[in-house]
mmCIF file of N, CA and C in Angstrom:
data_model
loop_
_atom_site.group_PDB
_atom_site.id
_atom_site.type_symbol
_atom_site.label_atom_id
_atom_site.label_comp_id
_atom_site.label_asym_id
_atom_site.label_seq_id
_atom_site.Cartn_x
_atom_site.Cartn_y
_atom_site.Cartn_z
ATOM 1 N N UNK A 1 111.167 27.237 98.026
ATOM 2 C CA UNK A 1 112.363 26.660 97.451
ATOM 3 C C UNK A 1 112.982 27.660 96.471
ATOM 4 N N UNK A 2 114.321 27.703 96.720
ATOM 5 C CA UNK A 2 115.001 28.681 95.632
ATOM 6 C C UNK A 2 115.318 28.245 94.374
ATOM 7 N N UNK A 3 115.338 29.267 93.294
ATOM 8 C CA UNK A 3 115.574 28.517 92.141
ATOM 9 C C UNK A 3 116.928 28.871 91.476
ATOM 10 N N UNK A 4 117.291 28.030 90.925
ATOM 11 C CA UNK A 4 118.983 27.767 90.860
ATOM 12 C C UNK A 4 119.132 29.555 89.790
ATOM 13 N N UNK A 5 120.040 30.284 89.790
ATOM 14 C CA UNK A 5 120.554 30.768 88.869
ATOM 15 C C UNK A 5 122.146 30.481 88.217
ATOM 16 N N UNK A 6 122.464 30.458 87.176
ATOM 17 C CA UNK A 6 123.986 30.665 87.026
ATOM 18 C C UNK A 6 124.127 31.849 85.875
ATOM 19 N N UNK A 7 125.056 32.527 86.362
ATOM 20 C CA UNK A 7 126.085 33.714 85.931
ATOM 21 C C UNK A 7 127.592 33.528 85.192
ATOM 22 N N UNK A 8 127.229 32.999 83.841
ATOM 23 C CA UNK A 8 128.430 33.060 83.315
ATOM 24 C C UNK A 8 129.194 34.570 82.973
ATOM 25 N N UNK A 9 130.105 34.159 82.929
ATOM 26 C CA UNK A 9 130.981 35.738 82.915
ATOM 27 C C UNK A 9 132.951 35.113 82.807
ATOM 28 N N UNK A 10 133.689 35.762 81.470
ATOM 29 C CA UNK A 10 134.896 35.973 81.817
ATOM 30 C C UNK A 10 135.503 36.864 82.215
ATOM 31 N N UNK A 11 135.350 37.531 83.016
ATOM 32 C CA UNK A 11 136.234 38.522 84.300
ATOM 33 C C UNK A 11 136.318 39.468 83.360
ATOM 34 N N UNK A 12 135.954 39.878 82.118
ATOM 35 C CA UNK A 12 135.956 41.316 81.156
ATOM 36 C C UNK A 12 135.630 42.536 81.951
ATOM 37 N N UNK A 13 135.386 43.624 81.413
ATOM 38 C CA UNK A 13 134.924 44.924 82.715
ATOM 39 C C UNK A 13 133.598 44.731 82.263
ATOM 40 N N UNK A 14 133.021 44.319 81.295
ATOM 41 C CA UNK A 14 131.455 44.540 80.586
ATOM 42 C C UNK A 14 130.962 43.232 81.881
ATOM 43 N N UNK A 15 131.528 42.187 81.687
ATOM 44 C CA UNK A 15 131.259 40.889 82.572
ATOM 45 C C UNK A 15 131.176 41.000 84.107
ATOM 46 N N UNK A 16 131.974 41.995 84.600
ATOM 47 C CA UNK A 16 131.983 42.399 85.789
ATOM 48 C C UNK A 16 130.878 43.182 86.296
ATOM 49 N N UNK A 17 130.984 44.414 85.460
ATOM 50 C CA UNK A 17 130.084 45.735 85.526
ATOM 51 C C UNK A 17 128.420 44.818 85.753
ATOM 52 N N UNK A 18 128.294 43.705 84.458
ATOM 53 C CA UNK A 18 126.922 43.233 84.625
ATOM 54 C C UNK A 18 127.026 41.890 86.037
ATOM 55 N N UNK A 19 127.890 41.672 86.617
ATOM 56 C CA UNK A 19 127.431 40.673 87.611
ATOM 57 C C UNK A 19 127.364 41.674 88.985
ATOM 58 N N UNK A 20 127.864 42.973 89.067
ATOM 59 C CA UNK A 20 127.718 44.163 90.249
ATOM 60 C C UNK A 20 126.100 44.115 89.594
ATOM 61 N N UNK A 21 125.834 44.251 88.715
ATOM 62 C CA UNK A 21 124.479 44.979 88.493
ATOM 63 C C UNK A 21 123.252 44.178 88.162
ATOM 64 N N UNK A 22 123.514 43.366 88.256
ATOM 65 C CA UNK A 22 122.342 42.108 87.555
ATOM 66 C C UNK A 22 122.626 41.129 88.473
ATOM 67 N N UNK A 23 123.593 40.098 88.698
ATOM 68 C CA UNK A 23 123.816 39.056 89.526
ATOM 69 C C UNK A 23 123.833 39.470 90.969
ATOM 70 N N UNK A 24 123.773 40.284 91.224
ATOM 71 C CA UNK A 24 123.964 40.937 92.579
ATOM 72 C C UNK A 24 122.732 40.879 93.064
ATOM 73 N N UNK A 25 121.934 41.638 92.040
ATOM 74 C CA UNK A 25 120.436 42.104 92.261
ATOM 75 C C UNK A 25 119.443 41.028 92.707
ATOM 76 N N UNK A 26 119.755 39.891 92.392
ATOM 77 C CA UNK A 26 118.661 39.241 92.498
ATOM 78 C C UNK A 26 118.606 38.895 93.499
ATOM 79 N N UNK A 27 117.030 38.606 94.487
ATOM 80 C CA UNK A 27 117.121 38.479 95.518
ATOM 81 C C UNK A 27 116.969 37.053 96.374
ATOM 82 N N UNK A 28 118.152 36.978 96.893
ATOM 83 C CA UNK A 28 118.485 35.665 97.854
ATOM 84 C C UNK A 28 117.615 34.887 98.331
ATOM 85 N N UNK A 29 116.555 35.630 98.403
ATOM 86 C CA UNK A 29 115.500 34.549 99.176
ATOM 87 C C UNK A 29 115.002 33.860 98.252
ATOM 88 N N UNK A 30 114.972 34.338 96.798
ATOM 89 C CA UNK A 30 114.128 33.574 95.949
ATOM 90 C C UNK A 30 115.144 32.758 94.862
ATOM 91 N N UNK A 31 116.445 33.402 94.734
ATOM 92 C CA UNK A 31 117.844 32.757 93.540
ATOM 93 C C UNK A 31 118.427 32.762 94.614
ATOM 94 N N UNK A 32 118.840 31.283 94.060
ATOM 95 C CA UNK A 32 120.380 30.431 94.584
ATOM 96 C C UNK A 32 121.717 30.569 93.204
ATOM 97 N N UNK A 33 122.132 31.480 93.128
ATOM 98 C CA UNK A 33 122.961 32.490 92.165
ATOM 99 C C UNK A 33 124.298 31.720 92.377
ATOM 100 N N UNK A 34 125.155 31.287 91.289
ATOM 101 C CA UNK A 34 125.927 30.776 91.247
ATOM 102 C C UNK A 34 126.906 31.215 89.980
ATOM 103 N N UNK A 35 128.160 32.062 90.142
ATOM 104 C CA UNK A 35 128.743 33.263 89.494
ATOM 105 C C UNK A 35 130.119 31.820 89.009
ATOM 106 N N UNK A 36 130.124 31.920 87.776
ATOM 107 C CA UNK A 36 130.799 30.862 86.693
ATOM 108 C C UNK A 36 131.657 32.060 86.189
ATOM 109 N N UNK A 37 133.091 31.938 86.619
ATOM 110 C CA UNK A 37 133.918 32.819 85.530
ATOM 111 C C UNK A 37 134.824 31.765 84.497
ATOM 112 N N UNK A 38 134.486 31.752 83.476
ATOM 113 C CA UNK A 38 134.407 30.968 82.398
ATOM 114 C C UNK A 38 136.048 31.246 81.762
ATOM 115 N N UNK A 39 136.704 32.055 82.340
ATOM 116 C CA UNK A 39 138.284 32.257 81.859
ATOM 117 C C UNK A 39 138.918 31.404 82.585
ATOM 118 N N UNK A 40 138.944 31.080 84.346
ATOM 119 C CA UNK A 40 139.354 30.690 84.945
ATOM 120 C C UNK A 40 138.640 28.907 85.217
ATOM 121 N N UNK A 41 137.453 28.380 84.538
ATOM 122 C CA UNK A 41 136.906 27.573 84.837
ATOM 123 C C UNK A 41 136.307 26.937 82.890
ATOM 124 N N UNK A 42 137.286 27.022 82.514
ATOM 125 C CA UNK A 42 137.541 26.415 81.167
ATOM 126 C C UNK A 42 136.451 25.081 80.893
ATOM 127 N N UNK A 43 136.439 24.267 82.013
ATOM 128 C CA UNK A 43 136.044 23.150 82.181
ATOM 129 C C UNK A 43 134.777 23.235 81.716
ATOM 130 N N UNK A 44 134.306 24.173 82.396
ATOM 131 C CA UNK A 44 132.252 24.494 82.720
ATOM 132 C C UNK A 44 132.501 25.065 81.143
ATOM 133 N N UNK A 45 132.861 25.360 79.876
ATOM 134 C CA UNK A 45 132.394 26.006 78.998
ATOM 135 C C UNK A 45 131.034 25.067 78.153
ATOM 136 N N UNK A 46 131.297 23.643 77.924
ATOM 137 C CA UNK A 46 130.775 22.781 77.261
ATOM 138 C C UNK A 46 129.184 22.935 78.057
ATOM 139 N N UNK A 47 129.167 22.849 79.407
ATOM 140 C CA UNK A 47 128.110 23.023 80.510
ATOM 141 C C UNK A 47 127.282 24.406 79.773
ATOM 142 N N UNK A 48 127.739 25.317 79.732
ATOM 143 C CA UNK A 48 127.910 26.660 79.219
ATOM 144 C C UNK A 48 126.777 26.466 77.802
ATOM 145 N N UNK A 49 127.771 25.852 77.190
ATOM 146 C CA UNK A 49 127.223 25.993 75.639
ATOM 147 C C UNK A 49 125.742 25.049 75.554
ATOM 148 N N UNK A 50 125.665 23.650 76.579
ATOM 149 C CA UNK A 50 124.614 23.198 76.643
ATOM 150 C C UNK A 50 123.726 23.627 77.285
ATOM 151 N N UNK A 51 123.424 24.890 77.925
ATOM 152 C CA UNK A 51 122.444 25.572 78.619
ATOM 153 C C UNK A 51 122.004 26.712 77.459
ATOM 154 N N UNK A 52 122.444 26.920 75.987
ATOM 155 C CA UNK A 52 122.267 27.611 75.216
ATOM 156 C C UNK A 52 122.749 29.114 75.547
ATOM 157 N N UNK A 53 124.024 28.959 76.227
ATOM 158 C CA UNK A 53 125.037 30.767 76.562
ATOM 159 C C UNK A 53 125.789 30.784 74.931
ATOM 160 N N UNK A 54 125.577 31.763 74.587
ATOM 161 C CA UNK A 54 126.429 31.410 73.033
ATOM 162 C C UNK A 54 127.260 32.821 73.493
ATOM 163 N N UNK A 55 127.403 33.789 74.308
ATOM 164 C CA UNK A 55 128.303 35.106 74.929
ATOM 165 C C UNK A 55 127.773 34.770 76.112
ATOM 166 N N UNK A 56 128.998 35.760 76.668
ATOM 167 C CA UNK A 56 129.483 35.605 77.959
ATOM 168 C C UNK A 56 128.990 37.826 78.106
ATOM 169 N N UNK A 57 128.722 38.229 79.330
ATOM 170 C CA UNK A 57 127.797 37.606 80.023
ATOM 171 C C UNK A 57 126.733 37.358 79.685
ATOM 172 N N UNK A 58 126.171 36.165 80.588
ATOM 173 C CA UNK A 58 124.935 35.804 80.642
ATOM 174 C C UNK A 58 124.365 35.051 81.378
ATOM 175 N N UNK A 59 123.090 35.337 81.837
ATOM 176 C CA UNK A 59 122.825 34.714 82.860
ATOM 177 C C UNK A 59 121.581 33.310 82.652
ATOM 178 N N UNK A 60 121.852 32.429 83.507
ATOM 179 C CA UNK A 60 120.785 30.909 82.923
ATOM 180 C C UNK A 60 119.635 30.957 84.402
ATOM 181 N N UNK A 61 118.529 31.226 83.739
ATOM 182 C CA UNK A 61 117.196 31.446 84.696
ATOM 183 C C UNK A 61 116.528 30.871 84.718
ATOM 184 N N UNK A 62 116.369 30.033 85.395
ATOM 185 C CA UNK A 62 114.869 28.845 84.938
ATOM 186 C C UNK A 62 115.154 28.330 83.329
ATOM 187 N N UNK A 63 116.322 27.735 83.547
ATOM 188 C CA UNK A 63 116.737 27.031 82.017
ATOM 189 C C UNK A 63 116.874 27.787 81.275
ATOM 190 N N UNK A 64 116.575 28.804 80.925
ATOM 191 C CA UNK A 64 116.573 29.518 79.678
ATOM 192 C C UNK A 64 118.165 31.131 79.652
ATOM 193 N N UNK A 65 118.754 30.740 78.531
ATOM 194 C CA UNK A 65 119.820 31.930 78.594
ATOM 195 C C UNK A 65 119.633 33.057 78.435
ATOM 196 N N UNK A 66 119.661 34.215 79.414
ATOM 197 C CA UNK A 66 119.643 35.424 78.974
ATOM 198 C C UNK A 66 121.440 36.178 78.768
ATOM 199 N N UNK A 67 121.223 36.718 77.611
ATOM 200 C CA UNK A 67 122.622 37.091 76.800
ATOM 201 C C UNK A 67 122.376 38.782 77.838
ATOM 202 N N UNK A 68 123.215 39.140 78.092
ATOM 203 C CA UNK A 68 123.703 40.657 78.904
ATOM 204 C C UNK A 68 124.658 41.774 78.163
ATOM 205 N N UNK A 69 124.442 42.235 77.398
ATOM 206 C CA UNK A 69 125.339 43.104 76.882
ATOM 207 C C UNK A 69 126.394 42.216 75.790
ATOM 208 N N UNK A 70 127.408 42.593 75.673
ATOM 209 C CA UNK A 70 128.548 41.707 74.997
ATOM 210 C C UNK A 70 129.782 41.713 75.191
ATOM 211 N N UNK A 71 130.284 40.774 76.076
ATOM 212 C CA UNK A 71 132.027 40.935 76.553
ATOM 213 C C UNK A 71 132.685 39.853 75.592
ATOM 214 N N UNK A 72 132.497 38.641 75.406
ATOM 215 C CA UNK A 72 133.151 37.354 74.274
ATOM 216 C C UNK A 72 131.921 36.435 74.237
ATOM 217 N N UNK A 73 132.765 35.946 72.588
ATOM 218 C CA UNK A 73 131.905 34.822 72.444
ATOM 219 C C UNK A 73 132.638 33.636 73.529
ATOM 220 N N UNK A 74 131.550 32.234 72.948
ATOM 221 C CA UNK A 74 132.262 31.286 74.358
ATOM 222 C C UNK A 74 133.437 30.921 73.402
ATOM 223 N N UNK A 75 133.074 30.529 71.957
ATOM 224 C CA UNK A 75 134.294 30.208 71.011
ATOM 225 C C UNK A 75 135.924 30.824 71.437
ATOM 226 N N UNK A 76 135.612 32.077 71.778
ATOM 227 C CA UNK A 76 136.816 32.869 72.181
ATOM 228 C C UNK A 76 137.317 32.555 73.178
ATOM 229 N N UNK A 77 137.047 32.068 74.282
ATOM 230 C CA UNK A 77 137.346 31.576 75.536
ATOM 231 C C UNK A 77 138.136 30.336 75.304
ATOM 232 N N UNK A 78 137.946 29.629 74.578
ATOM 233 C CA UNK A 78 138.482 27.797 74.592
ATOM 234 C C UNK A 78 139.935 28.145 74.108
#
């Protein structure tokens, strides 16, 4: 059984650069990867903030947030 990933990201070049290089990577057979661009999908931010993403990118792995470099906070997005 695959285990869920999600990839928040607002379309920044830092946000991009890390979903070519990190969200990409992971391998299909084992993540069910699901790429959230958080500029265009306003809605999912609250989703976002309750999975503990406090910046964008970042990726949510087995519940837990990993922060990726630094493109925005989520505050900045709303």
């Amino acid at each position: 059984m695959r285990q869920k990933a999600v990839f928040y990201h607002a379309g920044c070049p830092v946000c991009v650069d890390a979903e070519q290089q990190i969200a990409s990577s992971l391998d299909p057979s084992r993540y069910d990867v699901e790429v959230v661009h958080l500029g265009e999908q306003k809605a999912r931010i609250a989703e976002a903030e309750a999975a503990g993403v406090q910046s964008v990118p970042a990726l949510v792995l087995g519940g837990l947030p990993l922060h990726i470099n630094f493109g925005a906070n989520l505050a900045d997005l709303r």
